[in-house]
Amino acid sequence: MRPREICTFGLSLIFLAPSLFAESKIPEIPHSEVGFPLPYYSPVSGTFAEIRNHNLHLGSDFKSYGLNGHNILATFDGYVEEISYSKTGYGLSLNLYNPKYKIKSKYAHLHSFGGTLYELELLRRALLLMGDPTGFQLKLPPGMFVTKKGNAIGKTGETGSGPPHLHLEFRSEKGNINPLYFSEIHQKDVTPPTIISMFLEGDGLEKPLLLTAKEIGKGKFELSTEQGDKFSSIQLTGKIRIRLSGYDKIRSRNKNNVYGMDLFVNGKSVFSRNFDFLSFEDKSQKHQFYDINRSSLSPPVYFYHMYEQPKLFKEEGYSINLSSFPKKEKVQVQASLRDATGNVSSVFFDIIHEEQTPDLSVKQISKKTGNKYKSLDGVVSIDLTKAEISGDGSLLITEIFEKEIPFKIPKGLPLKGKIYQVDTKRMSWKGEGQGEMNLGFTPSIKDSLYFFDSSIGKFQGIQPKRKPNGFSFKLTKVGFLMVLSDETPPNVFPMTSIARYIELPEVRNHCMEEKYYGLSDVGSGFRTNVELLVDGQSFPYEYDPDRSAIRVLIPKSLQKERPYLLLEVKASDFAGNNSEPFLDLISTNGWREDLQASCPVIE
């Protein structure tokens, strides 16, 4: 084996010598000078470089257990460089800067400032009173608000995007640093990452293989085929691509991103990547690191490229080029995922360098014209002309029988027509594919186009629009398309069983009683405008998209006249189904104790 002919990589996210990496990417601040951002050792609920809708998550999220008002602590000595507020995105945030090491930490989704910097909280209030109440962004003079590591400088909240949590970023002059890089912040984890599956493509494979992983020992996983047979070796030739699907639980039940990954061939490293730093240029380039047609945020499923993907997205990278190995040689492969503490999980298999015998039973399953694809019966068409395509393969659109699908269609949603599977062979795409399903008739209001996302095992929205003869849609993932009829009404339920909406006394609104009612629907989706009555009268509310719930604020002064309030909610969905009324009898007993002289009186 000649090392120079093995596919190796050397761009921004691979292992480098610690001194070289520190000089070029991460400031040389001693780990002892970087502290934890909260007064309790909170688990991470979202990690660095996770997939978000348009780019990558640039920090770590820390649990605040549904409580607003915890102190946030300065991660190092420095001064507040900037404060900002918006109703979306980061919400209320501040940037703390250390001029010695030229590193800053950003705290987001805060409730307020304060602690040792009470004047900063007064400035926030003044900006909202005298300026635009919807937002501000203010650069502060260096040294105006100075603090020391460990000092309280604000309160946790849920501004911008909820539910409550603390978002923390570290930034250098060249990019973003993974908070788990610092020893006081990483989670002292003892559990290795979980490997879900391996996706294997090869020049000689008629169809890519999706192999399921099963843990057989701590950090050791065994692969099996779709038929349940153990997978330990395969005959291949030419270039092959390996993608590994998995996550890391760290100390919480959240399925987080891993810290790094490795690929070994015959015991030698051929690919390695660390998610400890992202340059400013790389943060929007998800396709470099993930198979974005199979990866998803909710629930988190990450298909990692075990190879370097070109930034320009014109050509598909590869993991190993078998042409550099003698014919019939057995090549031993190990693919691994790592966490920030160094725990490793691996799968092992062998490749015999030999061409596979063509499977003559495989038939054409879709038609291709340029970057436009059609099912053989012409019902489903997908146009990728405006998307960026890499690889020399094609999109596969296959008619599937209901008994062959790897999932169950929910009750109350009868199938109307055929099921089509959308998959890829030696290609991927970035952006939205424009699709059409031509049924030959006008769908009713209850009929809608549904998409089952193969990677996460859930139905997901694809923005379907009704047409005189079917539907148009937008597609970014692989999975299954079908038309279902929505015969099931939406559901309204109280969210009292989840301790998410409680504020600590120092930040609680004592004038209002806050109530949340969740909305759900198994079919076409619920409408966010509901009919809400309190004691038979229409009552205002707001829809909270982060919780899929309506938020109702009831003045506590009502307790003077009414010992009980009867709240009624009716919801509807896009198929015209209406929910049964949900009734909540609310006791006002005890509200008097919370009332203050400054609370408005409503009779």
PDB file of N, CA and C in Angstrom, residues 416 437-449 465-471 483 485:
ATOM      1  N   LYS A 416     -53.978   7.280  -0.226  1.00  0.00           N
ATOM      2  CA  LYS A 416     -54.677   7.534  -1.481  1.00  0.00           C
ATOM      3  C   LYS A 416     -53.659   7.400  -2.619  1.00  0.00           C
ATOM      4  N   MET A 437     -46.278  16.008  -8.212  1.00  0.00           N
ATOM      5  CA  MET A 437     -46.956  14.717  -8.260  1.00  0.00           C
ATOM      6  C   MET A 437     -48.253  14.927  -9.021  1.00  0.00           C
ATOM      7  N   ASN A 438     -48.348  14.346 -10.207  1.00  0.00           N
ATOM      8  CA  ASN A 438     -49.509  14.522 -11.078  1.00  0.00           C
ATOM      9  C   ASN A 438     -50.445  13.336 -10.917  1.00  0.00           C
ATOM     10  N   LEU A 439     -51.560  13.566 -10.187  1.00  0.00           N
ATOM     11  CA  LEU A 439     -52.498  12.498  -9.874  1.00  0.00           C
ATOM     12  C   LEU A 439     -53.519  12.264 -10.981  1.00  0.00           C
ATOM     13  N   GLY A 440     -53.735  13.262 -11.821  1.00  0.00           N
ATOM     14  CA  GLY A 440     -54.762  13.131 -12.844  1.00  0.00           C
ATOM     15  C   GLY A 440     -56.129  13.578 -12.368  1.00  0.00           C
ATOM     16  N   PHE A 441     -56.221  14.065 -11.132  1.00  0.00           N
ATOM     17  CA  PHE A 441     -57.488  14.587 -10.625  1.00  0.00           C
ATOM     18  C   PHE A 441     -57.176  15.665  -9.581  1.00  0.00           C
ATOM     19  N   THR A 442     -58.173  16.467  -9.238  1.00  0.00           N
ATOM     20  CA  THR A 442     -57.989  17.534  -8.259  1.00  0.00           C
ATOM     21  C   THR A 442     -58.145  16.977  -6.852  1.00  0.00           C
ATOM     22  N   PRO A 443     -57.121  17.100  -6.006  1.00  0.00           N
ATOM     23  CA  PRO A 443     -57.233  16.562  -4.644  1.00  0.00           C
ATOM     24  C   PRO A 443     -58.229  17.365  -3.814  1.00  0.00           C
ATOM     25  N   SER A 444     -58.902  16.676  -2.882  1.00  0.00           N
ATOM     26  CA  SER A 444     -59.856  17.350  -1.999  1.00  0.00           C
ATOM     27  C   SER A 444     -59.105  18.091  -0.903  1.00  0.00           C
ATOM     28  N   ILE A 445     -59.837  18.867  -0.083  1.00  0.00           N
ATOM     29  CA  ILE A 445     -59.207  19.623   0.992  1.00  0.00           C
ATOM     30  C   ILE A 445     -58.594  18.696   2.041  1.00  0.00           C
ATOM     31  N   LYS A 446     -59.131  17.475   2.154  1.00  0.00           N
ATOM     32  CA  LYS A 446     -58.594  16.531   3.132  1.00  0.00           C
ATOM     33  C   LYS A 446     -57.366  15.784   2.612  1.00  0.00           C
ATOM     34  N   ASP A 447     -57.184  15.747   1.294  1.00  0.00           N
ATOM     35  CA  ASP A 447     -56.028  15.064   0.704  1.00  0.00           C
ATOM     36  C   ASP A 447     -54.819  15.991   0.738  1.00  0.00           C
ATOM     37  N   SER A 448     -53.683  15.438   1.132  1.00  0.00           N
ATOM     38  CA  SER A 448     -52.458  16.223   1.137  1.00  0.00           C
ATOM     39  C   SER A 448     -51.272  15.327   0.841  1.00  0.00           C
ATOM     40  N   LEU A 449     -50.202  15.951   0.389  1.00  0.00           N
ATOM     41  CA  LEU A 449     -48.975  15.227   0.084  1.00  0.00           C
ATOM     42  C   LEU A 449     -48.115  15.144   1.342  1.00  0.00           C
ATOM     43  N   LYS A 465     -48.209  22.217  -2.351  1.00  0.00           N
ATOM     44  CA  LYS A 465     -49.244  23.135  -2.817  1.00  0.00           C
ATOM     45  C   LYS A 465     -50.164  22.394  -3.773  1.00  0.00           C
ATOM     46  N   ARG A 466     -51.476  22.584  -3.604  1.00  0.00           N
ATOM     47  CA  ARG A 466     -52.444  21.904  -4.456  1.00  0.00           C
ATOM     48  C   ARG A 466     -52.437  22.504  -5.861  1.00  0.00           C
ATOM     49  N   LYS A 467     -52.585  21.612  -6.844  1.00  0.00           N
ATOM     50  CA  LYS A 467     -52.724  22.018  -8.239  1.00  0.00           C
ATOM     51  C   LYS A 467     -53.977  21.347  -8.796  1.00  0.00           C
ATOM     52  N   PRO A 468     -54.445  21.777  -9.949  1.00  0.00           N
ATOM     53  CA  PRO A 468     -55.650  21.143 -10.517  1.00  0.00           C
ATOM     54  C   PRO A 468     -55.525  19.629 -10.686  1.00  0.00           C
ATOM     55  N   ASN A 469     -54.305  19.132 -10.898  1.00  0.00           N
ATOM     56  CA  ASN A 469     -54.138  17.693 -11.122  1.00  0.00           C
ATOM     57  C   ASN A 469     -53.220  17.019 -10.104  1.00  0.00           C
ATOM     58  N   GLY A 470     -52.963  17.680  -8.957  1.00  0.00           N
ATOM     59  CA  GLY A 470     -52.089  17.038  -7.974  1.00  0.00           C
ATOM     60  C   GLY A 470     -51.440  18.035  -7.034  1.00  0.00           C
ATOM     61  N   PHE A 471     -50.125  17.901  -6.878  1.00  0.00           N
ATOM     62  CA  PHE A 471     -49.389  18.738  -5.933  1.00  0.00           C
ATOM     63  C   PHE A 471     -48.036  19.146  -6.510  1.00  0.00           C
ATOM     64  N   VAL A 483     -49.764  10.354  -0.891  1.00  0.00           N
ATOM     65  CA  VAL A 483     -50.937  11.176  -0.616  1.00  0.00           C
ATOM     66  C   VAL A 483     -51.767  10.455   0.436  1.00  0.00           C
ATOM     67  N   SER A 485     -55.229  10.994   3.266  1.00  0.00           N
ATOM     68  CA  SER A 485     -56.424  11.769   3.543  1.00  0.00           C
ATOM     69  C   SER A 485     -56.524  12.003   5.045  1.00  0.00           C
TER      70      SER A 485
END
